[in-house]
Amino acid sequence: MYHDKHQIISHYEKSIVFVESLANITEEQWCTPLEPGKWTVAEIIGHLTPWDEFVLTQRLPFLFIRESLPKGPAVEEMNASASYNSCVQSKEETIANFINQRHQLMNALHPIDDQQWQKSFKIGTSELTLYGYFASLVDHDLHHFSQIQKVLKNVGAIKWISSI
């Protein structure tokens, strides 16, 4: 498997393991905000799921065709909805939804030909490659996972996981 593709899929596999490990934290820790007035662990995990669905349904099918991409969602509205849903769902449901959607996204990446990972395409006025696009999504995950690890380490919930 092509290195770029392998790197992205490997991250997604590790992200599932990381989120699965959150099933072992208490409800209090799950609902712990990163800082006063910031999102909770639940809200962070919950907001990743609709973005994975968006990438799967509104980006991947359109990236290499000549038609313009579907308009992106209203970011604040989508995040607010995801935040609300993660607060009314159980921890188990939020985790299961994340894992299910992440598996669907990974499964969609497997059949993409290796040469497609460095082919350029445009989103708006930005030109990037499939690898560059997914690398930015990985960075987004890592930013949030680092925040979660930090807050949970501070409350003694988990040890720092450096493999993510």
Tab-separated table of C-alpha atoms in Angstrom:
chain	number	residue	atom	x	y	z
A	1	MET	CA	0.000	0.000	0.000
A	2	TYR	CA	1.211	3.461	-0.885
A	3	HIS	CA	2.897	5.268	2.032
A	4	ASP	CA	0.570	8.303	2.089
A	5	LYS	CA	-2.544	6.143	2.005
A	6	HIS	CA	-1.121	3.814	4.656
A	7	GLN	CA	-0.260	6.745	6.917
A	8	ILE	CA	-3.824	8.116	6.824
A	9	ILE	CA	-5.488	4.729	7.309
A	10	SER	CA	-3.068	3.893	10.125
A	11	HIS	CA	-4.014	7.111	11.897
A	12	TYR	CA	-7.714	6.300	11.530
A	13	GLU	CA	-7.140	2.817	12.989
A	14	LYS	CA	-5.301	4.365	15.962
A	15	SER	CA	-8.021	6.989	16.380
A	16	ILE	CA	-10.582	4.221	16.810
A	17	VAL	CA	-8.436	2.563	19.475
A	18	PHE	CA	-8.039	5.911	21.247
A	19	VAL	CA	-11.768	6.657	21.221
A	20	GLU	CA	-12.568	3.087	22.314
A	21	SER	CA	-10.300	3.665	25.327
A	22	LEU	CA	-12.542	6.553	26.372
A	23	ALA	CA	-15.252	4.008	27.213
A	24	ASN	CA	-13.236	3.383	30.401
A	25	ILE	CA	-13.463	6.914	31.757
A	26	THR	CA	-16.181	7.972	34.162
A	27	GLU	CA	-19.246	9.950	33.130
A	28	GLU	CA	-17.821	12.878	35.084
A	29	GLN	CA	-14.577	12.707	33.088
A	30	TRP	CA	-16.533	12.258	29.835
A	31	CYS	CA	-18.390	15.490	30.622
A	32	THR	CA	-15.259	17.369	31.721
A	33	PRO	CA	-14.712	20.582	29.759
A	34	LEU	CA	-11.205	21.153	28.450
A	35	GLU	CA	-11.292	24.510	30.206
A	36	PRO	CA	-14.093	26.563	31.707
A	37	GLY	CA	-16.489	27.500	28.908
A	38	LYS	CA	-14.911	25.028	26.444
A	39	TRP	CA	-16.242	21.786	25.003
A	40	THR	CA	-16.310	18.570	26.977
A	41	VAL	CA	-14.581	15.338	25.968
A	42	ALA	CA	-18.014	14.110	24.789
A	43	GLU	CA	-18.542	17.149	22.582
A	44	ILE	CA	-15.105	16.871	21.003
A	45	ILE	CA	-15.609	13.228	20.056
A	46	GLY	CA	-19.208	13.906	19.032
A	47	HIS	CA	-18.255	16.676	16.606
A	48	LEU	CA	-15.824	14.462	14.665
A	49	THR	CA	-18.552	12.087	13.486
A	50	PRO	CA	-20.587	14.459	11.281
A	51	TRP	CA	-17.382	15.782	9.735
A	52	ASP	CA	-16.336	12.235	8.816
A	53	GLU	CA	-19.787	11.751	7.280
A	54	PHE	CA	-19.432	15.007	5.351
A	55	VAL	CA	-16.049	13.944	3.951
A	56	LEU	CA	-17.435	10.533	3.052
A	57	THR	CA	-20.586	11.754	1.312
A	58	GLN	CA	-19.841	15.301	0.166
A	59	ARG	CA	-16.130	15.278	-0.639
A	60	LEU	CA	-14.730	11.878	-1.609
A	61	PRO	CA	-17.257	11.169	-4.384
A	62	PHE	CA	-16.584	14.563	-5.966
A	63	LEU	CA	-12.863	15.194	-5.557
A	64	PHE	CA	-11.638	13.963	-8.918
A	65	ILE	CA	-14.522	14.826	-11.188
A	66	ARG	CA	-14.709	18.098	-13.046
A	67	GLU	CA	-17.912	19.254	-11.367
A	68	SER	CA	-17.722	21.676	-8.482
A	69	LEU	CA	-17.876	20.276	-4.998
A	70	PRO	CA	-21.092	20.467	-3.013
A	71	LYS	CA	-21.218	23.499	-0.756
A	72	GLY	CA	-19.762	22.869	2.672
A	73	PRO	CA	-21.961	22.989	5.746
A	74	ALA	CA	-22.298	25.958	8.060
A	75	VAL	CA	-19.440	25.087	10.405
A	76	GLU	CA	-20.831	26.683	13.568
A	77	GLU	CA	-24.276	25.165	13.005
A	78	MET	CA	-22.890	21.692	12.330
A	79	ASN	CA	-20.611	21.835	15.365
A	80	ALA	CA	-23.427	23.148	17.601
A	81	SER	CA	-25.714	20.330	16.484
A	82	ALA	CA	-22.983	17.746	17.077
A	83	SER	CA	-22.251	19.265	20.486
A	84	TYR	CA	-25.913	19.051	21.475
A	85	ASN	CA	-26.242	15.452	20.211
A	86	SER	CA	-23.186	14.302	22.133
A	87	CYS	CA	-24.637	15.783	25.326
A	88	VAL	CA	-27.988	14.004	24.983
A	89	GLN	CA	-26.586	10.671	23.797
A	90	SER	CA	-24.916	8.175	26.079
A	91	LYS	CA	-21.151	7.933	26.076
A	92	GLU	CA	-21.470	4.469	24.538
A	93	GLU	CA	-23.666	5.765	21.711
A	94	THR	CA	-21.345	8.676	20.909
A	95	ILE	CA	-18.328	6.362	20.868
A	96	ALA	CA	-20.152	3.765	18.741
A	97	ASN	CA	-21.252	6.438	16.260
A	98	PHE	CA	-17.689	7.727	15.959
A	99	ILE	CA	-16.284	4.231	15.424
A	100	ASN	CA	-18.955	3.302	12.876
A	101	GLN	CA	-18.464	6.483	10.839
A	102	ARG	CA	-14.660	6.248	11.035
A	103	HIS	CA	-14.811	2.642	9.769
A	104	GLN	CA	-16.994	3.755	6.850
A	105	LEU	CA	-14.503	6.484	5.986
A	106	MET	CA	-11.564	4.068	6.198
A	107	ASN	CA	-13.398	1.565	3.997
A	108	ALA	CA	-13.917	4.287	1.393
A	109	LEU	CA	-10.185	5.081	1.373
A	110	HIS	CA	-8.968	1.519	0.756
A	111	PRO	CA	-10.058	1.285	-2.898
A	112	ILE	CA	-8.575	4.657	-3.889
A	113	ASP	CA	-5.690	4.042	-6.293
A	114	ASP	CA	-2.251	4.909	-4.960
A	115	GLN	CA	-1.586	7.520	-7.663
A	116	GLN	CA	-4.745	9.432	-6.674
A	117	TRP	CA	-3.144	10.399	-3.333
A	118	GLN	CA	-0.837	12.940	-5.010
A	119	LYS	CA	-3.232	14.121	-7.726
A	120	SER	CA	-4.221	17.779	-7.362
A	121	PHE	CA	-7.765	19.056	-7.055
A	122	LYS	CA	-9.383	22.299	-5.961
A	123	ILE	CA	-11.659	23.190	-3.094
A	124	GLY	CA	-12.712	26.749	-3.733
A	125	THR	CA	-9.508	28.574	-4.625
A	126	SER	CA	-7.248	26.138	-2.750
A	127	GLU	CA	-5.366	23.501	-4.682
A	128	LEU	CA	-4.298	20.425	-2.741
A	129	THR	CA	-3.752	16.697	-2.984
A	130	LEU	CA	-5.849	13.954	-1.444
A	131	TYR	CA	-2.990	13.258	0.952
A	132	GLY	CA	-2.757	16.944	1.886
A	133	TYR	CA	-6.494	17.098	2.450
A	134	PHE	CA	-6.498	14.063	4.739
A	135	ALA	CA	-3.284	15.128	6.469
A	136	SER	CA	-5.085	18.299	7.566
A	137	LEU	CA	-7.937	16.166	8.932
A	138	VAL	CA	-5.416	14.025	10.804
A	139	ASP	CA	-3.879	17.182	12.279
A	140	HIS	CA	-7.364	18.239	13.408
A	141	ASP	CA	-7.865	14.871	15.124
A	142	LEU	CA	-4.447	15.017	16.773
A	143	HIS	CA	-5.096	18.525	18.069
A	144	HIS	CA	-8.303	17.392	19.754
A	145	PHE	CA	-6.880	14.081	20.984
A	146	SER	CA	-3.994	15.953	22.566
A	147	GLN	CA	-6.473	18.251	24.334
A	148	ILE	CA	-8.402	15.231	25.621
A	149	GLN	CA	-5.248	13.489	26.794
A	150	LYS	CA	-4.143	16.607	28.623
A	151	VAL	CA	-7.419	17.162	30.471
A	152	LEU	CA	-7.761	13.479	31.348
A	153	LYS	CA	-4.154	13.278	32.483
A	154	ASN	CA	-4.780	16.289	34.708
A	155	VAL	CA	-7.685	14.485	36.376
A	156	GLY	CA	-5.714	11.233	36.581
A	157	ALA	CA	-7.940	9.385	34.112
A	158	ILE	CA	-5.405	8.173	31.554
A	159	LYS	CA	-1.719	8.198	30.903
A	160	TRP	CA	-0.430	10.136	27.931
A	161	ILE	CA	-0.790	8.060	24.774
A	162	SER	CA	2.034	9.019	22.451
A	163	SER	CA	1.171	6.550	19.695
A	164	ILE	CA	-1.726	8.641	18.362
